[in-house]
mmCIF file of C-alpha atoms in Angstrom:
data_model
loop_
_atom_site.group_PDB
_atom_site.id
_atom_site.type_symbol
_atom_site.label_atom_id
_atom_site.label_comp_id
_atom_site.label_asym_id
_atom_site.label_seq_id
_atom_site.Cartn_x
_atom_site.Cartn_y
_atom_site.Cartn_z
ATOM 1 C CA MET A 9 3.637 -15.316 26.473
ATOM 2 C CA THR A 10 2.469 -11.777 27.182
ATOM 3 C CA LEU A 11 -0.876 -10.881 25.711
ATOM 4 C CA HIS A 12 -0.914 -7.371 24.293
ATOM 5 C CA ALA A 13 -3.809 -5.122 23.591
ATOM 6 C CA GLY A 14 -4.396 -4.560 19.883
ATOM 7 C CA PRO A 15 -3.688 -1.234 18.225
ATOM 8 C CA THR A 16 -5.706 1.920 18.915
ATOM 9 C CA SER A 17 -7.628 3.632 16.092
ATOM 10 C CA GLN A 18 -6.628 7.235 15.428
ATOM 11 C CA THR A 19 -7.671 9.807 12.858
ATOM 12 C CA PHE A 20 -6.121 12.899 11.309
ATOM 13 C CA ILE A 21 -7.265 15.421 8.703
ATOM 14 C CA SER A 22 -5.584 15.673 5.302
ATOM 15 C CA GLN A 23 -6.972 17.858 2.495
ATOM 16 C CA ARG A 24 -10.301 17.958 4.382
ATOM 17 C CA LEU A 25 -10.508 14.154 4.481
ATOM 18 C CA ARG A 26 -10.670 12.258 7.743
ATOM 19 C CA LEU A 27 -8.040 9.562 7.460
ATOM 20 C CA HIS A 28 -7.517 6.626 9.784
ATOM 21 C CA TYR A 29 -4.397 4.977 11.157
ATOM 22 C CA LEU A 30 -3.552 2.316 13.721
ATOM 23 C CA ASP A 31 -1.161 3.090 16.529
ATOM 24 C CA TRP A 32 0.485 0.048 18.099
ATOM 25 C CA GLY A 33 1.783 2.027 21.091
ATOM 26 C CA ASN A 34 5.269 2.450 22.540
ATOM 27 C CA ARG A 35 5.598 6.136 21.788
ATOM 28 C CA GLY A 36 9.188 7.108 22.480
ATOM 29 C CA LYS A 37 10.565 4.096 20.610
ATOM 30 C CA PRO A 38 11.875 4.719 17.055
ATOM 31 C CA PRO A 39 8.923 5.448 14.724
ATOM 32 C CA LEU A 40 8.055 2.876 12.050
ATOM 33 C CA VAL A 41 5.319 3.656 9.502
ATOM 34 C CA LEU A 42 3.599 0.821 7.593
ATOM 35 C CA VAL A 43 2.013 1.817 4.275
ATOM 36 C CA HIS A 44 -0.326 -0.687 2.539
ATOM 37 C CA GLY A 45 -1.029 -1.234 -1.160
ATOM 38 C CA GLY A 46 -4.043 -0.603 -3.397
ATOM 39 C CA ARG A 47 -7.458 -1.983 -2.329
ATOM 40 C CA ASP A 48 -5.802 -3.178 0.874
ATOM 41 C CA HIS A 49 -5.927 -1.782 4.428
ATOM 42 C CA ALA A 50 -3.817 -1.073 7.513
ATOM 43 C CA ARG A 51 -4.788 -4.360 9.193
ATOM 44 C CA SER A 52 -2.924 -6.292 6.506
ATOM 45 C CA TRP A 53 0.247 -5.353 8.444
ATOM 46 C CA ASP A 54 -0.946 -6.840 11.755
ATOM 47 C CA TRP A 55 1.457 -9.796 11.665
ATOM 48 C CA VAL A 56 4.409 -7.499 10.966
ATOM 49 C CA ALA A 57 3.306 -4.995 13.633
ATOM 50 C CA GLU A 58 2.893 -7.738 16.253
ATOM 51 C CA GLN A 59 6.514 -8.754 15.787
ATOM 52 C CA LEU A 60 7.977 -5.244 15.765
ATOM 53 C CA ARG A 61 5.836 -3.417 18.344
ATOM 54 C CA GLU A 62 8.232 -4.100 21.246
ATOM 55 C CA ASP A 63 11.175 -2.299 19.653
ATOM 56 C CA TRP A 64 9.369 0.288 17.533
ATOM 57 C CA HIS A 65 6.531 2.786 17.747
ATOM 58 C CA VAL A 66 4.547 1.204 14.900
ATOM 59 C CA VAL A 67 1.903 3.182 13.023
ATOM 60 C CA ALA A 68 -0.111 1.787 10.064
ATOM 61 C CA LEU A 69 -1.947 4.137 7.695
ATOM 62 C CA ASP A 70 -5.246 3.541 5.879
ATOM 63 C CA HIS A 71 -4.863 5.398 2.566
ATOM 64 C CA ARG A 72 -7.670 7.686 1.389
ATOM 65 C CA GLY A 73 -10.424 5.532 -0.115
ATOM 66 C CA HIS A 74 -9.225 2.468 1.810
ATOM 67 C CA GLY A 75 -9.958 0.778 5.135
ATOM 68 C CA ASP A 76 -11.561 3.157 7.623
ATOM 69 C CA SER A 77 -10.424 6.339 5.855
ATOM 70 C CA ASP A 78 -12.773 8.647 3.919
ATOM 71 C CA TRP A 79 -13.372 8.231 0.201
ATOM 72 C CA VAL A 80 -12.689 11.268 -1.996
ATOM 73 C CA SER A 81 -15.857 12.911 -3.274
ATOM 74 C CA ASP A 82 -14.868 12.867 -6.967
ATOM 75 C CA GLY A 83 -13.376 9.369 -6.913
ATOM 76 C CA ASN A 84 -10.041 10.562 -8.352
ATOM 77 C CA TYR A 85 -7.012 9.211 -6.520
ATOM 78 C CA SER A 86 -3.570 10.537 -7.382
ATOM 79 C CA ALA A 87 -0.222 9.415 -6.024
ATOM 80 C CA ASN A 88 0.709 13.007 -5.153
ATOM 81 C CA ASP A 89 -2.367 13.419 -2.945
ATOM 82 C CA MET A 90 -1.376 10.228 -1.164
ATOM 83 C CA VAL A 91 2.165 11.562 -0.698
ATOM 84 C CA TYR A 92 0.561 14.614 0.909
ATOM 85 C CA ASP A 93 -1.433 12.322 3.231
ATOM 86 C CA LEU A 94 1.689 10.439 4.307
ATOM 87 C CA ALA A 95 3.545 13.722 4.830
ATOM 88 C CA GLN A 96 0.622 14.995 6.884
ATOM 89 C CA LEU A 97 0.525 11.863 9.060
ATOM 90 C CA ILE A 98 4.258 12.017 9.812
ATOM 91 C CA HIS A 99 4.070 15.783 10.374
ATOM 92 C CA GLN A 100 1.208 15.360 12.848
ATOM 93 C CA LEU A 101 2.898 12.507 14.685
ATOM 94 C CA GLY A 102 5.654 15.039 15.354
ATOM 95 C CA VAL A 103 8.347 12.365 15.168
ATOM 96 C CA GLY A 104 11.148 11.708 12.759
ATOM 97 C CA PRO A 105 13.108 10.738 10.923
ATOM 98 C CA VAL A 106 10.896 7.672 10.442
ATOM 99 C CA THR A 107 11.525 4.206 9.041
ATOM 100 C CA ILE A 108 8.997 3.142 6.385
ATOM 101 C CA VAL A 109 7.887 -0.334 5.291
ATOM 102 C CA SER A 110 5.521 -0.243 2.324
ATOM 103 C CA HIS A 111 3.809 -2.372 -0.310
ATOM 104 C CA SER A 112 2.825 -1.817 -3.957
ATOM 105 C CA MET A 113 0.889 1.470 -4.359
ATOM 106 C CA GLY A 114 1.993 2.337 -0.822
ATOM 107 C CA GLY A 115 5.593 1.739 -1.872
ATOM 108 C CA ASN A 116 5.153 4.065 -4.822
ATOM 109 C CA VAL A 117 3.822 6.757 -2.471
ATOM 110 C CA SER A 118 6.437 6.156 0.243
ATOM 111 C CA LEU A 119 9.402 6.307 -2.160
ATOM 112 C CA ARG A 120 8.127 9.688 -3.425
ATOM 113 C CA TYR A 121 7.830 10.887 0.164
ATOM 114 C CA ALA A 122 11.391 9.697 0.865
ATOM 115 C CA GLY A 123 12.732 11.630 -2.135
ATOM 116 C CA THR A 124 10.726 14.745 -1.299
ATOM 117 C CA PHE A 125 11.658 14.755 2.409
ATOM 118 C CA PRO A 126 15.002 12.920 2.424
ATOM 119 C CA ASP A 127 15.892 14.128 5.920
ATOM 120 C CA MET A 128 12.634 12.674 7.308
ATOM 121 C CA VAL A 129 13.326 9.060 6.309
ATOM 122 C CA LYS A 130 15.914 6.920 8.063
ATOM 123 C CA LYS A 131 15.428 3.701 6.081
ATOM 124 C CA ILE A 132 12.788 2.558 3.609
ATOM 125 C CA VAL A 133 11.540 -0.825 2.419
ATOM 126 C CA ALA A 134 9.281 -1.000 -0.636
ATOM 127 C CA ILE A 135 7.711 -4.312 -1.673
ATOM 128 C CA GLU A 136 7.063 -4.140 -5.431
ATOM 129 C CA GLY A 137 6.584 -0.386 -5.100
ATOM 130 C CA LEU A 138 7.948 1.066 -8.344
ATOM 131 C CA GLY A 139 4.738 0.946 -10.336
ATOM 132 C CA PRO A 140 4.403 -0.314 -13.938
ATOM 133 C CA SER A 141 7.627 -1.530 -15.567
ATOM 134 C CA PRO A 142 9.165 0.434 -18.477
ATOM 135 C CA LYS A 143 7.916 -2.329 -20.793
ATOM 136 C CA ARG A 144 4.352 -2.033 -19.451
ATOM 137 C CA GLN A 145 4.523 1.780 -19.701
ATOM 138 C CA ALA A 146 5.608 1.497 -23.346
ATOM 139 C CA GLU A 147 2.701 -0.871 -24.083
ATOM 140 C CA MET A 148 0.189 1.503 -22.499
ATOM 141 C CA ARG A 149 1.672 4.530 -24.292
ATOM 142 C CA ALA A 150 1.547 2.763 -27.642
ATOM 143 C CA VAL A 151 -2.168 3.609 -27.550
ATOM 144 C CA PRO A 152 -2.615 7.317 -28.460
ATOM 145 C CA TYR A 153 -3.381 9.598 -25.520
ATOM 146 C CA PRO A 154 -6.778 10.854 -26.809
ATOM 147 C CA GLN A 155 -7.955 7.254 -27.146
ATOM 148 C CA ARG A 156 -6.769 6.425 -23.619
ATOM 149 C CA LEU A 157 -8.498 9.518 -22.229
ATOM 150 C CA ASN A 158 -11.681 8.539 -24.077
ATOM 151 C CA GLU A 159 -11.541 5.048 -22.518
ATOM 152 C CA TRP A 160 -10.829 6.527 -19.079
ATOM 153 C CA ILE A 161 -13.937 8.720 -19.274
ATOM 154 C CA GLY A 162 -16.005 5.657 -20.192
ATOM 155 C CA LYS A 163 -14.580 3.683 -17.267
ATOM 156 C CA LYS A 164 -15.119 6.549 -14.800
ATOM 157 C CA ARG A 165 -18.706 6.947 -15.950
ATOM 158 C CA ALA A 166 -19.306 3.222 -15.441
ATOM 159 C CA ALA A 167 -17.621 3.314 -12.010
ATOM 160 C CA SER A 168 -19.846 6.197 -10.909
ATOM 161 C CA GLY A 169 -22.919 4.010 -11.325
ATOM 162 C CA ARG A 170 -21.432 0.960 -9.693
ATOM 163 C CA SER A 171 -22.210 0.362 -6.046
ATOM 164 C CA PRO A 172 -19.731 -1.766 -4.086
ATOM 165 C CA ARG A 173 -20.249 -5.472 -4.718
ATOM 166 C CA LYS A 174 -22.323 -7.178 -2.036
ATOM 167 C CA TYR A 175 -21.528 -10.597 -0.617
ATOM 168 C CA ASP A 176 -24.259 -12.566 1.141
ATOM 169 C CA SER A 177 -21.860 -13.826 3.779
ATOM 170 C CA ILE A 178 -18.380 -13.247 5.107
ATOM 171 C CA GLU A 179 -17.568 -16.726 3.720
ATOM 172 C CA ALA A 180 -18.314 -15.529 0.181
ATOM 173 C CA ALA A 181 -16.000 -12.536 0.645
ATOM 174 C CA PHE A 182 -13.373 -14.850 2.104
ATOM 175 C CA ALA A 183 -13.597 -17.121 -0.983
ATOM 176 C CA ARG A 184 -12.975 -14.047 -3.182
ATOM 177 C CA MET A 185 -9.902 -13.143 -1.083
ATOM 178 C CA ILE A 186 -8.429 -16.645 -1.575
ATOM 179 C CA GLU A 187 -9.132 -16.399 -5.319
ATOM 180 C CA GLU A 188 -7.157 -13.130 -5.452
ATOM 181 C CA ASN A 189 -4.087 -14.582 -3.710
ATOM 182 C CA SER A 190 -3.795 -18.368 -3.635
ATOM 183 C CA TYR A 191 -0.627 -18.195 -1.492
ATOM 184 C CA LEU A 192 -2.553 -16.989 1.563
ATOM 185 C CA THR A 193 -3.111 -19.358 4.447
ATOM 186 C CA GLU A 194 -6.709 -19.712 5.556
ATOM 187 C CA GLU A 195 -5.941 -17.765 8.737
ATOM 188 C CA GLN A 196 -4.354 -14.885 6.798
ATOM 189 C CA ALA A 197 -7.223 -14.701 4.300
ATOM 190 C CA ARG A 198 -9.826 -14.727 7.072
ATOM 191 C CA HIS A 199 -8.075 -11.917 8.963
ATOM 192 C CA LEU A 200 -7.723 -9.780 5.817
ATOM 193 C CA THR A 201 -11.383 -10.376 4.963
ATOM 194 C CA VAL A 202 -12.813 -9.645 8.424
ATOM 195 C CA HIS A 203 -10.937 -6.330 8.565
ATOM 196 C CA GLY A 204 -11.461 -5.551 4.873
ATOM 197 C CA VAL A 205 -15.280 -5.541 4.779
ATOM 198 C CA ASN A 206 -18.108 -3.460 6.187
ATOM 199 C CA ARG A 207 -21.503 -4.948 6.962
ATOM 200 C CA ASN A 208 -24.281 -3.247 5.042
ATOM 201 C CA GLU A 209 -27.664 -2.355 6.515
ATOM 202 C CA ASP A 210 -29.318 -5.244 4.651
ATOM 203 C CA GLY A 211 -26.915 -7.721 6.286
ATOM 204 C CA THR A 212 -24.654 -8.227 3.261
ATOM 205 C CA TYR A 213 -20.919 -7.433 3.233
ATOM 206 C CA SER A 214 -18.913 -5.137 0.951
ATOM 207 C CA TRP A 215 -15.201 -4.356 0.680
ATOM 208 C CA LYS A 216 -14.251 -1.105 2.372
ATOM 209 C CA PHE A 217 -12.314 0.370 -0.548
ATOM 210 C CA ASP A 218 -13.830 2.847 -2.994
ATOM 211 C CA PRO A 219 -14.850 1.115 -6.287
ATOM 212 C CA HIS A 220 -13.314 4.097 -8.138
ATOM 213 C CA LEU A 221 -9.869 2.770 -7.137
ATOM 214 C CA ASN A 222 -10.236 0.324 -10.032
ATOM 215 C CA VAL A 223 -9.845 3.241 -12.480
ATOM 216 C CA TRP A 224 -6.452 4.958 -12.342
ATOM 217 C CA ALA A 225 -5.551 8.257 -14.001
ATOM 218 C CA VAL A 226 -4.454 8.067 -17.644
ATOM 219 C CA GLU A 227 -0.948 9.360 -16.883
ATOM 220 C CA ASP A 228 0.964 9.831 -13.668
ATOM 221 C CA ILE A 229 3.730 12.442 -13.325
ATOM 222 C CA ALA A 230 6.365 12.377 -16.094
ATOM 223 C CA ASP A 231 8.958 9.593 -15.866
ATOM 224 C CA GLU A 232 11.812 12.073 -15.501
ATOM 225 C CA PHE A 233 10.155 13.631 -12.426
ATOM 226 C CA LEU A 234 9.710 10.218 -10.853
ATOM 227 C CA TYR A 235 13.368 9.369 -11.555
ATOM 228 C CA GLN A 236 14.485 12.678 -10.018
ATOM 229 C CA THR A 237 12.450 11.865 -6.912
ATOM 230 C CA TRP A 238 13.922 8.370 -6.567
ATOM 231 C CA ALA A 239 17.434 9.802 -7.074
ATOM 232 C CA ALA A 240 16.821 12.278 -4.239
ATOM 233 C CA ILE A 241 16.281 9.491 -1.653
ATOM 234 C CA SER A 242 19.216 9.501 0.753
ATOM 235 C CA ALA A 243 17.984 6.739 3.089
ATOM 236 C CA PRO A 244 19.168 3.152 2.618
ATOM 237 C CA THR A 245 16.496 1.571 0.391
ATOM 238 C CA LEU A 246 15.455 -2.071 0.149
ATOM 239 C CA LEU A 247 13.343 -3.103 -2.845
ATOM 240 C CA LEU A 248 11.707 -6.522 -2.503
ATOM 241 C CA TYR A 249 10.227 -8.591 -5.344
ATOM 242 C CA GLY A 250 8.358 -11.907 -5.551
ATOM 243 C CA ALA A 251 9.796 -14.277 -8.167
ATOM 244 C CA ASP A 252 6.269 -15.372 -9.167
ATOM 245 C CA SER A 253 4.770 -11.890 -9.276
ATOM 246 C CA TRP A 254 3.617 -10.009 -12.372
ATOM 247 C CA ALA A 255 5.789 -7.093 -11.248
ATOM 248 C CA SER A 256 9.065 -6.524 -13.059
ATOM 249 C CA ASN A 257 12.334 -6.684 -11.103
ATOM 250 C CA PRO A 258 14.044 -3.232 -11.229
ATOM 251 C CA GLU A 259 17.476 -4.860 -11.336
ATOM 252 C CA GLY A 260 16.648 -6.286 -14.744
ATOM 253 C CA ASP A 261 14.632 -3.407 -16.226
ATOM 254 C CA GLY A 262 16.996 -0.498 -15.506
ATOM 255 C CA ARG A 263 14.972 1.287 -12.829
ATOM 256 C CA LEU A 264 17.476 0.469 -10.088
ATOM 257 C CA ASP A 265 19.930 2.850 -11.810
ATOM 258 C CA HIS A 266 17.847 5.820 -10.639
ATOM 259 C CA PHE A 267 18.527 5.034 -6.961
ATOM 260 C CA ALA A 268 21.633 6.156 -5.115
ATOM 261 C CA ASN A 269 21.443 3.689 -2.282
ATOM 262 C CA ALA A 270 19.133 0.768 -3.078
ATOM 263 C CA GLU A 271 19.378 -3.007 -2.945
ATOM 264 C CA VAL A 272 16.995 -5.528 -4.541
ATOM 265 C CA ILE A 273 16.127 -8.916 -3.021
ATOM 266 C CA GLU A 274 13.939 -11.410 -4.850
ATOM 267 C CA PHE A 275 11.814 -13.953 -2.956
ATOM 268 C CA GLU A 276 11.317 -17.471 -4.333
ATOM 269 C CA ASN A 277 7.789 -18.954 -4.178
ATOM 270 C CA ALA A 278 6.198 -15.572 -3.611
ATOM 271 C CA GLY A 279 3.852 -13.394 -5.590
ATOM 272 C CA HIS A 280 2.954 -9.713 -5.291
ATOM 273 C CA TRP A 281 2.095 -9.992 -1.571
ATOM 274 C CA LEU A 282 5.426 -11.547 -0.609
ATOM 275 C CA HIS A 283 5.139 -10.273 2.991
ATOM 276 C CA HIS A 284 2.163 -12.639 3.345
ATOM 277 C CA ASP A 285 3.433 -15.392 1.043
ATOM 278 C CA GLN A 286 6.862 -15.777 2.688
ATOM 279 C CA PHE A 287 6.236 -14.122 6.057
ATOM 280 C CA ASP A 288 9.111 -15.686 8.024
ATOM 281 C CA ARG A 289 11.677 -14.949 5.359
ATOM 282 C CA PHE A 290 10.267 -11.441 4.964
ATOM 283 C CA MET A 291 10.574 -10.761 8.701
ATOM 284 C CA ALA A 292 14.141 -12.114 8.805
ATOM 285 C CA THR A 293 15.096 -9.923 5.818
ATOM 286 C CA LEU A 294 13.380 -6.930 7.410
ATOM 287 C CA ARG A 295 15.124 -7.349 10.763
ATOM 288 C CA ASP A 296 18.514 -7.671 9.039
ATOM 289 C CA PHE A 297 17.899 -4.433 7.140
ATOM 290 C CA LEU A 298 16.386 -2.428 10.013
#
């Protein structure tokens, strides 16, 4: 078995932020961009990248506020800014059209990119990437907007005084990772933890993501604008869902109707991180689609 070097670390500038991405080499092969979810990082795609690096030029982004990318100074993260970041990365790579594989928040961002630059996306996979279900949106909107804004200001104020949680050892951080996703194997959880923490000066460990990422904006763009963007995607689209996840399947909740060219596949015995939970099946599904 050939031993490969790992990916190289690269940076680019987007809206004055220094953002980080991993380049798995093989420039000249078809470009494949991996886009992670919230409070996650580019190294969570390592297993996928390892398997695809021979046939693709694989690049994995660290979103703003995540991994080894800069945090924003005001702690406000919007999907549209992240769409700009993804557009900037692809623009600077100078390749395209690209194929995108994305998860959760990264799926939300990538689908908007695909609808905004339809000619730049060849195919797109989004794992649970459509955001809150219509039912969840209705529940949130049942609370009057002024009250929600009031609560948001309270949460932001609290977040501003909160320093990232410190763990005495990498083992303690690892235990927290397992708690968050019980489907993970020990090897997966260890890898995600090692690459997901920074060591502090006092010897403790903290997660790399900005604590402000726990407080999302009160409202995103209007539903109709999101639906227009999804409808504008021309690339074949694969939407993947875990049967045991909290996320709502778009086939059942009506959101699939806004796509021109999308298919939904549900994974048994998988939660929100189905690409970790059912890795072999995920890779087989991915290869079939790509």
